[in-house]
XYZ file of C-alpha atoms in Angstrom:
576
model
C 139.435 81.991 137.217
C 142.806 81.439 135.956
C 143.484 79.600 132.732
C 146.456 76.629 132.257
C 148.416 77.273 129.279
C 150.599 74.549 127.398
C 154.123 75.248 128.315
C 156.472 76.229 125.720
C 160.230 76.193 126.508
C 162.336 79.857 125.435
C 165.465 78.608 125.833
C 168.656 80.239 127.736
C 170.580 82.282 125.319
C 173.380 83.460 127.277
C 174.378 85.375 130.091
C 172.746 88.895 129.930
C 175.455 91.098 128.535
C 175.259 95.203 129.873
C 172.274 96.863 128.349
C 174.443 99.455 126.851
C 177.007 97.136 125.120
C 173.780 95.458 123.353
C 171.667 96.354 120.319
C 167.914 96.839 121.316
C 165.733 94.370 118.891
C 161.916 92.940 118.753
C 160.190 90.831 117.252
C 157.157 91.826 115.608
C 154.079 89.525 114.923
C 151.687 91.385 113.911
C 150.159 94.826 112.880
C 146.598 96.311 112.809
C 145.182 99.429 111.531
C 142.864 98.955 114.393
C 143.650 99.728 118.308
C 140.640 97.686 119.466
C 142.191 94.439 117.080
C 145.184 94.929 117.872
C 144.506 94.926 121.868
C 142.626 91.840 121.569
C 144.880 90.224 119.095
C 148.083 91.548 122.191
C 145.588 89.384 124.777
C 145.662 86.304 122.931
C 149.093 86.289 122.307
C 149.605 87.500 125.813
C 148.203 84.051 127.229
C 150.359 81.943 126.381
C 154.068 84.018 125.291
C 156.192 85.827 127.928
C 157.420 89.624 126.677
C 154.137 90.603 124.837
C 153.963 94.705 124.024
C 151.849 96.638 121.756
C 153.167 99.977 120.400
C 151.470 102.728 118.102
C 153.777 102.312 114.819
C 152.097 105.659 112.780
C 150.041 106.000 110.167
C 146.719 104.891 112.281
C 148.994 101.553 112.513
C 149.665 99.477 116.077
C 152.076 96.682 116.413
C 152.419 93.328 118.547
C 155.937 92.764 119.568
C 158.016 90.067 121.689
C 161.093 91.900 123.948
C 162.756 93.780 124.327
C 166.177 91.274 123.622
C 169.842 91.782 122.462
C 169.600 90.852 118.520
C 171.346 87.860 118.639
C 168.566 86.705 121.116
C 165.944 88.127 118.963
C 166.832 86.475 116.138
C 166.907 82.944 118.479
C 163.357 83.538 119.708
C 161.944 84.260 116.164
C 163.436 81.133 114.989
C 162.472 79.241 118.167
C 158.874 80.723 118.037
C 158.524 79.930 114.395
C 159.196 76.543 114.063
C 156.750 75.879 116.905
C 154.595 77.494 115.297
C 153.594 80.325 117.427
C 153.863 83.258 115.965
C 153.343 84.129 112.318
C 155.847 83.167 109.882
C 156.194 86.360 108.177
C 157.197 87.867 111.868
C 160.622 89.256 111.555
C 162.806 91.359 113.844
C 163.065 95.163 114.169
C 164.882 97.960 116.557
C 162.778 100.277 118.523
C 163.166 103.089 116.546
C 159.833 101.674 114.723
C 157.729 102.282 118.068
C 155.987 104.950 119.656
C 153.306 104.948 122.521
C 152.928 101.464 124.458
C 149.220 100.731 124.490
C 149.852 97.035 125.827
C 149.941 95.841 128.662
C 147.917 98.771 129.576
C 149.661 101.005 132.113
C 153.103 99.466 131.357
C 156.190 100.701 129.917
C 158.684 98.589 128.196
C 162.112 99.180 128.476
C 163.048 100.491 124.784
C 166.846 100.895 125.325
C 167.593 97.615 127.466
C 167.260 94.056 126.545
C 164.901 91.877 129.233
C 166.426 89.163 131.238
C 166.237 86.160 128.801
C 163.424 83.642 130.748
C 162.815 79.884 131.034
C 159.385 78.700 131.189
C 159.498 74.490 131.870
C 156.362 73.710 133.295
C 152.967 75.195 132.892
C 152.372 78.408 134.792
C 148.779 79.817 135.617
C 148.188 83.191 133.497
C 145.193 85.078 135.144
C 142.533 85.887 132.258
C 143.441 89.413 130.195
C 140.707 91.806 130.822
C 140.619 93.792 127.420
C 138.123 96.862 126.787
C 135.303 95.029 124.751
C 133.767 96.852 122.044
C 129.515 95.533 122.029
C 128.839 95.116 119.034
C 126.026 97.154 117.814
C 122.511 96.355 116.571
C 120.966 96.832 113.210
C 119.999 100.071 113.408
C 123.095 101.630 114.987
C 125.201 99.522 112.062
C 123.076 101.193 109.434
C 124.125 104.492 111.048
C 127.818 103.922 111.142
C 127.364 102.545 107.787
C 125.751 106.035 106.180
C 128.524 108.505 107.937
C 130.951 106.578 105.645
C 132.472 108.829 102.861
C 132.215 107.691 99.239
C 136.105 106.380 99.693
C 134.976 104.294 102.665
C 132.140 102.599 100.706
C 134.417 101.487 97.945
C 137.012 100.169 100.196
C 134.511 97.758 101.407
C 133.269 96.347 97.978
C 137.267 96.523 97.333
C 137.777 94.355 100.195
C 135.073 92.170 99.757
C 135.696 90.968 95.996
C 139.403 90.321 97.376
C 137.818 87.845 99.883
C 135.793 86.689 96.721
C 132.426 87.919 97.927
C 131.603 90.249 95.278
C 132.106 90.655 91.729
C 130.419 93.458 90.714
C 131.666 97.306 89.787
C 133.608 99.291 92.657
C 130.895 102.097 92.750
C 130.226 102.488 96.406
C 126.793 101.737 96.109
C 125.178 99.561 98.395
C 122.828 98.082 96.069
C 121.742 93.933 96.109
C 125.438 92.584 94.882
C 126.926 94.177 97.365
C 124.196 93.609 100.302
C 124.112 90.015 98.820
C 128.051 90.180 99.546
C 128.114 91.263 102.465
C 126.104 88.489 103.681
C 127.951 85.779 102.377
C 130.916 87.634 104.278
C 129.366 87.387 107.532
C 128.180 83.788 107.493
C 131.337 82.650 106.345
C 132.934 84.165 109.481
C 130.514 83.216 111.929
C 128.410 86.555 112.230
C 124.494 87.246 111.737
C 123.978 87.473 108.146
C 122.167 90.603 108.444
C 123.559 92.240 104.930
C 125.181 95.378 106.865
C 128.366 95.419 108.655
C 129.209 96.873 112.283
C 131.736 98.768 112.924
C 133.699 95.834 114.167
C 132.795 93.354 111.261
C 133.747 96.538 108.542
C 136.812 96.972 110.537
C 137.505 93.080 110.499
C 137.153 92.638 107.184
C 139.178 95.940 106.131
C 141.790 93.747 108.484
C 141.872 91.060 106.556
C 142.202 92.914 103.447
C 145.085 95.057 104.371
C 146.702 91.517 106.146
C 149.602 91.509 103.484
C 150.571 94.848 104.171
C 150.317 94.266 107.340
C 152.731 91.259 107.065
C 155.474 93.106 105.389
C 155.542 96.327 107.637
C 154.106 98.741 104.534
C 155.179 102.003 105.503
C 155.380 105.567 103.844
C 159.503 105.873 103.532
C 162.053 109.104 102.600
C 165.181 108.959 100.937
C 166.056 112.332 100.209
C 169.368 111.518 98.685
C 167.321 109.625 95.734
C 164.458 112.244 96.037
C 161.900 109.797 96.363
C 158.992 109.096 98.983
C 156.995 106.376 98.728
C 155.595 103.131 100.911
C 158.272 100.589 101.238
C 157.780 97.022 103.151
C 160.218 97.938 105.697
C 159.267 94.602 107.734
C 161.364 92.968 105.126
C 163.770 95.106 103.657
C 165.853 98.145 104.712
C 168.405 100.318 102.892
C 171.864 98.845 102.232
C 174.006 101.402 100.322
C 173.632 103.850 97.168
C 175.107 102.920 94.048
C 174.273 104.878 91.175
C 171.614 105.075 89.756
C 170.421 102.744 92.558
C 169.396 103.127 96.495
C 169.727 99.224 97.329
C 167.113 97.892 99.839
C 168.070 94.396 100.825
C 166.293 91.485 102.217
C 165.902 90.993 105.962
C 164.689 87.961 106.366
C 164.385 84.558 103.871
C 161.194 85.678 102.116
C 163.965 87.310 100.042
C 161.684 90.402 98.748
C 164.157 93.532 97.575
C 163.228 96.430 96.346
C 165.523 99.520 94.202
C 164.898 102.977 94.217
C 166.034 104.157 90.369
C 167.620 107.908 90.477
C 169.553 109.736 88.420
C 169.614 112.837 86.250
C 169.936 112.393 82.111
C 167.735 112.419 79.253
C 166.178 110.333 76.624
C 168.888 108.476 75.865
C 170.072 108.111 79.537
C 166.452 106.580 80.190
C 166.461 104.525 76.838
C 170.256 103.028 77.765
C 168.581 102.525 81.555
C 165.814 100.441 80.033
C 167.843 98.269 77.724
C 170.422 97.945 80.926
C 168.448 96.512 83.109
C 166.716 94.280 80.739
C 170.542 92.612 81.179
C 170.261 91.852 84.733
C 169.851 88.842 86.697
C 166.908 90.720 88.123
C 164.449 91.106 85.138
C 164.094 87.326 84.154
C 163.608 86.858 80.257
C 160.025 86.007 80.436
C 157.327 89.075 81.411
C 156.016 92.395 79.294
C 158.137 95.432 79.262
C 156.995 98.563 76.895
C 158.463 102.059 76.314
C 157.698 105.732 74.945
C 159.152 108.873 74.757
C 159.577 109.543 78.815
C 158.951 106.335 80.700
C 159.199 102.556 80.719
C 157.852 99.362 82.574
C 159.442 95.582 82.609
C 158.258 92.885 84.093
C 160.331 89.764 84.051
C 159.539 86.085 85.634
C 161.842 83.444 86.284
C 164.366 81.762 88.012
C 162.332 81.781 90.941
C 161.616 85.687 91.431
C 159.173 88.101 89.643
C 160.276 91.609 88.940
C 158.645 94.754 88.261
C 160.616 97.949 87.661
C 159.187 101.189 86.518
C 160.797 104.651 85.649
C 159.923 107.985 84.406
C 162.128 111.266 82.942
C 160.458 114.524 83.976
C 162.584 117.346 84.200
C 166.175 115.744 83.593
C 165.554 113.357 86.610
C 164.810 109.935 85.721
C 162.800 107.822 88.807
C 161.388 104.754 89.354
C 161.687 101.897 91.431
C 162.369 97.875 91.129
C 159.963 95.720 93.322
C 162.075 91.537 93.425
C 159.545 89.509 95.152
C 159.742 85.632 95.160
C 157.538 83.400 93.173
C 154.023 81.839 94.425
C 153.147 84.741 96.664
C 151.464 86.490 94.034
C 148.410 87.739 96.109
C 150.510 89.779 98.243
C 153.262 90.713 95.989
C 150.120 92.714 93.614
C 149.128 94.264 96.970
C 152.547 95.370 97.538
C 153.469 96.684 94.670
C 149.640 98.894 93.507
C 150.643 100.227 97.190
C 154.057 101.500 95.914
C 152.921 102.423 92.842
C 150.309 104.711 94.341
C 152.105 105.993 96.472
C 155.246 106.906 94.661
C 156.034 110.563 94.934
C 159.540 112.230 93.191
C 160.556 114.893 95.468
C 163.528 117.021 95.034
C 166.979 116.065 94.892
C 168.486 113.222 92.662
C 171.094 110.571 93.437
C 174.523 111.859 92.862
C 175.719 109.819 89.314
C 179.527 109.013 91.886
C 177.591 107.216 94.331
C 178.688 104.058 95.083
C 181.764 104.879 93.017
C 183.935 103.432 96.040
C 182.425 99.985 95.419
C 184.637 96.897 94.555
C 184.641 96.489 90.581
C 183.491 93.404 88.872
C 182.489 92.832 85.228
C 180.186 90.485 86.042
C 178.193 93.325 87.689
C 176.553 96.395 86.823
C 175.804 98.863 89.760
C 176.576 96.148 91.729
C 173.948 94.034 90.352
C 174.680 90.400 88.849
C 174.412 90.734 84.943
C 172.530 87.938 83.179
C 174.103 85.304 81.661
C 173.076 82.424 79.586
C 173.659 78.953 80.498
C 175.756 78.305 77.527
C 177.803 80.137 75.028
C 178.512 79.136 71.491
C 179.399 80.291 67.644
C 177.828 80.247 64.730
C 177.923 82.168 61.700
C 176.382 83.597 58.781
C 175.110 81.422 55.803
C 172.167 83.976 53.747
C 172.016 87.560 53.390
C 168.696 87.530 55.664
C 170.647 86.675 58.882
C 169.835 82.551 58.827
C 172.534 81.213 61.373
C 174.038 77.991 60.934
C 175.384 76.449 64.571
C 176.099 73.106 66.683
C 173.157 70.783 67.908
C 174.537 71.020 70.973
C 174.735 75.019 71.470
C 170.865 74.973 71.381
C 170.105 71.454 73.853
C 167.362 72.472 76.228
C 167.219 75.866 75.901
C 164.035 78.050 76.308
C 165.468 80.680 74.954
C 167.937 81.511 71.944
C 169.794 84.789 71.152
C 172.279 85.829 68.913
C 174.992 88.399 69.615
C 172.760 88.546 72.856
C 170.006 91.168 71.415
C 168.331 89.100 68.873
C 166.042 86.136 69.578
C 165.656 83.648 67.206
C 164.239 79.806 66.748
C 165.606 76.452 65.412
C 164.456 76.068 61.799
C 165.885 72.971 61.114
C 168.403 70.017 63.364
C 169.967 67.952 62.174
C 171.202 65.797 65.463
C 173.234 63.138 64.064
C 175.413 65.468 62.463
C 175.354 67.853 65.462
C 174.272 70.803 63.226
C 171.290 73.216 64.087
C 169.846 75.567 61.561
C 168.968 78.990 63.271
C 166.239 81.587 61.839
C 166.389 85.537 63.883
C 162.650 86.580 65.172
C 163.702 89.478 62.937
C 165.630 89.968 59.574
C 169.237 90.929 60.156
C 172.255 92.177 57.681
C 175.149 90.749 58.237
C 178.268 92.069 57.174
C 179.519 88.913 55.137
C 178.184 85.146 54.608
C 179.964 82.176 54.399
C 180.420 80.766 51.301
C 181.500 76.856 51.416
C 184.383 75.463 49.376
C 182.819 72.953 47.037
C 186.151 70.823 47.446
C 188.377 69.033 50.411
C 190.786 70.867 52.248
C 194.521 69.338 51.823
C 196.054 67.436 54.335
C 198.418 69.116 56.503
C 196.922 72.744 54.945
C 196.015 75.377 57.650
C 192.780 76.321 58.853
C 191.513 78.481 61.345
C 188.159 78.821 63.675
C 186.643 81.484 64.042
C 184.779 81.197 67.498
C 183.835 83.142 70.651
C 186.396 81.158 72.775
C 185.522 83.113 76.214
C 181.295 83.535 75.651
C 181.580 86.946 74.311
C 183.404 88.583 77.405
C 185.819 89.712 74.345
C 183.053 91.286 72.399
C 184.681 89.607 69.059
C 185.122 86.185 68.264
C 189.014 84.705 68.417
C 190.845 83.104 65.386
C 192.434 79.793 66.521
C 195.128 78.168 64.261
C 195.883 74.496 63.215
C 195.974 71.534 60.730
C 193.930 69.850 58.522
C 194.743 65.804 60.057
C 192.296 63.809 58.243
C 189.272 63.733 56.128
C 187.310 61.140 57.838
C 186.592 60.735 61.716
C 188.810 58.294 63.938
C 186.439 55.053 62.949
C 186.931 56.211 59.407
C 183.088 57.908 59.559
C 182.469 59.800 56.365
C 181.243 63.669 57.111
C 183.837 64.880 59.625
C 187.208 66.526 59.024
C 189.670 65.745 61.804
C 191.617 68.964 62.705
C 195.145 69.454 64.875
C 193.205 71.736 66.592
C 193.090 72.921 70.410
C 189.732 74.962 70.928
C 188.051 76.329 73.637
C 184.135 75.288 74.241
C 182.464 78.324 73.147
C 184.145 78.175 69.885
C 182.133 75.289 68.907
C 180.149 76.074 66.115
C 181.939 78.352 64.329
C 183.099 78.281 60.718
C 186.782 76.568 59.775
C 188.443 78.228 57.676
C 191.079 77.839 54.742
C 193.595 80.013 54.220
C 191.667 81.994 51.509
C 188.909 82.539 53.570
C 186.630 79.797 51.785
C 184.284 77.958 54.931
C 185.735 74.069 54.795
C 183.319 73.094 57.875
C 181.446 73.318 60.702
C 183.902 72.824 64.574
C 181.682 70.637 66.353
C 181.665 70.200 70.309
C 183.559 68.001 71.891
C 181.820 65.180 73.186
C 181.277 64.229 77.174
C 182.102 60.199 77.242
C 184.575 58.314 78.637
C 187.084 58.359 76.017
C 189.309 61.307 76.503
C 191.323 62.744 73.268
C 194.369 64.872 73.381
C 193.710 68.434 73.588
C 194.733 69.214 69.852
C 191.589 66.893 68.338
C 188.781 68.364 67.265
C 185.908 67.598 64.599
C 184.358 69.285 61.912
C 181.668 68.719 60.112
C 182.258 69.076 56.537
C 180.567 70.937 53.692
C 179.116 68.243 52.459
C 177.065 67.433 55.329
C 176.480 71.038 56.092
C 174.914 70.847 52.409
C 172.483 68.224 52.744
C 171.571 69.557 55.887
C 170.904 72.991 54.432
C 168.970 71.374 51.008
C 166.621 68.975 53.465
C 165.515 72.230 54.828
C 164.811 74.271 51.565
C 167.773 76.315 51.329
C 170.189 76.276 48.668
C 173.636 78.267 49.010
C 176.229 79.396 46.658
C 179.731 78.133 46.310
C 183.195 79.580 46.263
C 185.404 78.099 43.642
C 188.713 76.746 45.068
C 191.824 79.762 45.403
C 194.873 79.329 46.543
C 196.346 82.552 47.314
C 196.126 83.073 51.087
C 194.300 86.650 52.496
C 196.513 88.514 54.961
C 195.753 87.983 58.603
C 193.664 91.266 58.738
C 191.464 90.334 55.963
C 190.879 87.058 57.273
C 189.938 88.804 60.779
C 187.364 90.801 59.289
C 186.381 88.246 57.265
C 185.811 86.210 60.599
C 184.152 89.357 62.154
C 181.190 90.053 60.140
C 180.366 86.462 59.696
C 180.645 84.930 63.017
C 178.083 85.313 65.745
C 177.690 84.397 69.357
C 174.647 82.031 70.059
C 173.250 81.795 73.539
C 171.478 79.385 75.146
C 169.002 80.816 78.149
C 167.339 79.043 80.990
């Protein structure tokens, strides 16, 4: 007896355009390593969808597909289909160079180089009931059977797949002892079979399905590049290659899930590998946060934030370097883990490496590295130098909200003391550092109308040294007559907040402070410092006592007052 199916509406995309004008595409739904699943699984969908075909995709793999349609209309019908919730969401669109033998509908033959007629289904429409080959399922003897020609691989598979479900908890021995009888069990009641304690064929087969569901999901499938002389399994359901740029093969995302994945190739040495690793640790794609280690011919990083976790991996053999980046988005964790052990073991260097001029064609940008965004903190400021074991002295404001602190951009280090009504923050490195030259703070005022100079990173370090910036002492007090502050004649730039003023002798006479957000806006040329005596009481509330420099009056020459400013100052970041 026919069946009455809810109608769904596909709407009218366009006039059909001539085949040959059009780009063939699909849209896949689903993949099984089973032909018998993946026929019933074609039935279902079948019943109620128009354009259902099932194609052998390799690898023991068959595939569910909507189509053939022009790509424009592809991508349509996967949106349509989506948001009514009919197909998968992690269905995306593909060309039929993926497919191979049609095994659905059985004795048919889809057209793989023309798009079908686009169709309009407004009322419900009888569908006569799909008449699939059933499998019986088999009895307890004949499941003990199947269940001792498995090989030792097979057996583990099973326990792997059941303590994924959550079943079983014990070793991965492929022994079928109580735990894993007790297991299986709890697998089959859970999913409506007879608890018997042995799997058929179809319930091992089911549950090796669900296992192997997020591979399935992402199109894992064995992949060449021969130009980066590497072969491994790539989830070409949501990526495919974009262009080489060494020592990268760039496989973008496809569809929103946003997953991307690098192939890393390129010939070198230690040092090529150890420059690669602390490279990439400067990219928008290995957040701060995650492990990362190193020895002598490979490294690992992990990195989480901002939304995305990272994984890249590399290895020098030869004087080829390979590896691969796996960017997968956050709170998908089960099958990014699935994913990635996949690539891992299956990653295979092969011969050939990526030529070092790839990509050497590509439009130039500082703000990228082989043409990948390079990491940058959410705010730049100075600071500079105040004890021989690298303590930083620095702007409240340079370290607001920040999870994160660096200075000079390689060295991490924490607040050690804040002093917020003075906007001045005390910095201490995660490691001792040697810097070149400390400040040492005039014990008396700077004269009116005398000249001083900051020494700040005015542009966020894209100079690589920090910037001398000329003006006037204007007052000793603030513009309410508040003790502490020395008003300068003084036009700085934002990231030079921070940094040490500067008499003409090279003696520290304050602290620039940042300019502050409200409502009240001051010419251009007024600026704030806080003065030593603040910075002093600051510095003695927290334990630390600093020399001083008695008061000179001859002036150092330009260049002496540049190094001067060099060795002292540092860039402080601020990191999300």
């Amino acid at each position: 007896m026919p069946r009455l199916f809810a109608a769904f509406v596909i709407f009218v995309f366009g006039l059909l355009r001539p085949a040959l004008a059009q780009e063939v595409a699909w849209v896949q739904v689903e993949a099984h390593p089973s032909l018998l699943t993946a026929q019933e699984r074609a039935s279902q969908f079948a019943g109620r969808l128009a354009d259902v075909n099932g194609f052998a995709l390799g690898g023991g793999w068959y595939g569910i597909a909507l189509g053939p349609y022009t790509r424009p209309d592809a991508e349509r019908v996967l949106r349509v289909y989506r948001l009514q919730g009919q197909i998968p969401q992690d269905s995306y669109v593909v060309d039929s160079g993926a497919f191979g033998q049609q095994f659905w509908p059985v004795g048919d033959n889809a057209q793989l180089t023309a798009p079908a007629p686009q169709t309009q289904v407004t009322q419900a429409e009888p569908v006569p009931d799909p008449q699939p080959a059933a499998l019986p399922d088999e009895t307890l003897a004949e499941a003990r059977r199947g269940e001792r020609a498995l090989d030792a691989d097979g057996r583990r598979a099973l326990q792997v797949a059941l303590k994924a479900a959550g079943f079983y908890a014990s070793s991965i021995d492929g022994s079928f002892g109580r735990g894993t009888r007790a297991a299986m069990s709890d697998w089959q009641a859970a999913r409506g079979y007879e608890p018997t304690g042995v799997l058929t064929t179809r319930q091992r087969q089911a549950l090796m399905d669900e296992y192997n569901a997020p591979l399935i999901s992402v199109g894992m499938r064995s992949h060449s590049d021969s130009r980066a002389g590497i072969t491994m399994q790539l989830p070409l359901g949501v990526v495919k290659f974009s262009h080489y740029e060494s020592p990268f093969a760039h496989y973008d995302a496809t569809d929103d899930l946003g997953v991307r994945v690098l192939l890393i190739s390129q010939p070198g040495d230690q040092a090529t590998l150890y420059g690669l690793y602390d490279i990439m640790q400067t990219l928008e794609i290995v957040p701060l946060e995650g492990p990362r280690s190193r020895d002598g011919n490979s490294f690992t990083l992990e990195g989480r934030g901002k939304g995305i976790v990272s994984y890249s991996q590399a290895k020098l053999t030869a004087g080829r370097i390979k590896g691969f980046t796996l960017i997968w988005p956050v709170g998908d964790e089960d099958r990014r883990s699935r994913v990635l052990a996949q690539m891992q073991a299956s990653f295979e260097p092969t011969e050939g490496v990526l030529d070092p001029g790839a990509g050497a064609d590509a439009p130039q940008n500082v703000d990228l590295i082989s043409g990948l965004t390079v990491r940058k903190p959410k705010r730049s400021r100075s600071g500079f130098y105040i004890d021989a074991s690298g303590l930083v002295l620095t702007t409240s404001e340079a370290v607001e909200g920040c999870s994160r602190i660096t200075l000079d951009h390689d060295y991490p280090a924490q607040v050690a003391a804040l002093d917020a009504a003075h906007g001045l923050a005390l910095l201490r490195p995660e490691q001792a550092l040697a810097p070149m030259t400390v400040a040492r703070l005039r014990s008396d005022e700077p004269r009116l109308q005398s000249e001083v100079a900051v020494s700040g990173y005015s542009y966020g370090g894209v100079l690589g040294a920090p910037t001398l910036t000329f003006g006037t002492v204007a007052d000793l007090k603030g513009l309410a007559g508040e003790p502490g502050l020395t008003r300068l004649a003084l036009a700085p730039l934002p990231g030079d907040a921070g940094g040490p003023v500067f008499d003409t002798a090279g003696g520290v006479v304050g602290l620039l402070l940042a300019q502050k957000n409200d409502s009240q806006r001051l010419p251009e040329d007024v600026s704030f410092a806080a003065d030593t005596g603040v910075i002093r009481a600051m510095l003695s509330a927290a334990g630390l006592e600093i020399g001083t420099e008695m008061p000179a009056s001859t002036p150092l020459p330009p260049d002496d007052l540049s190094k001067l400013a060099l060795g002292m100052t540092v860039l402080v970041g601020c990191w999300d």
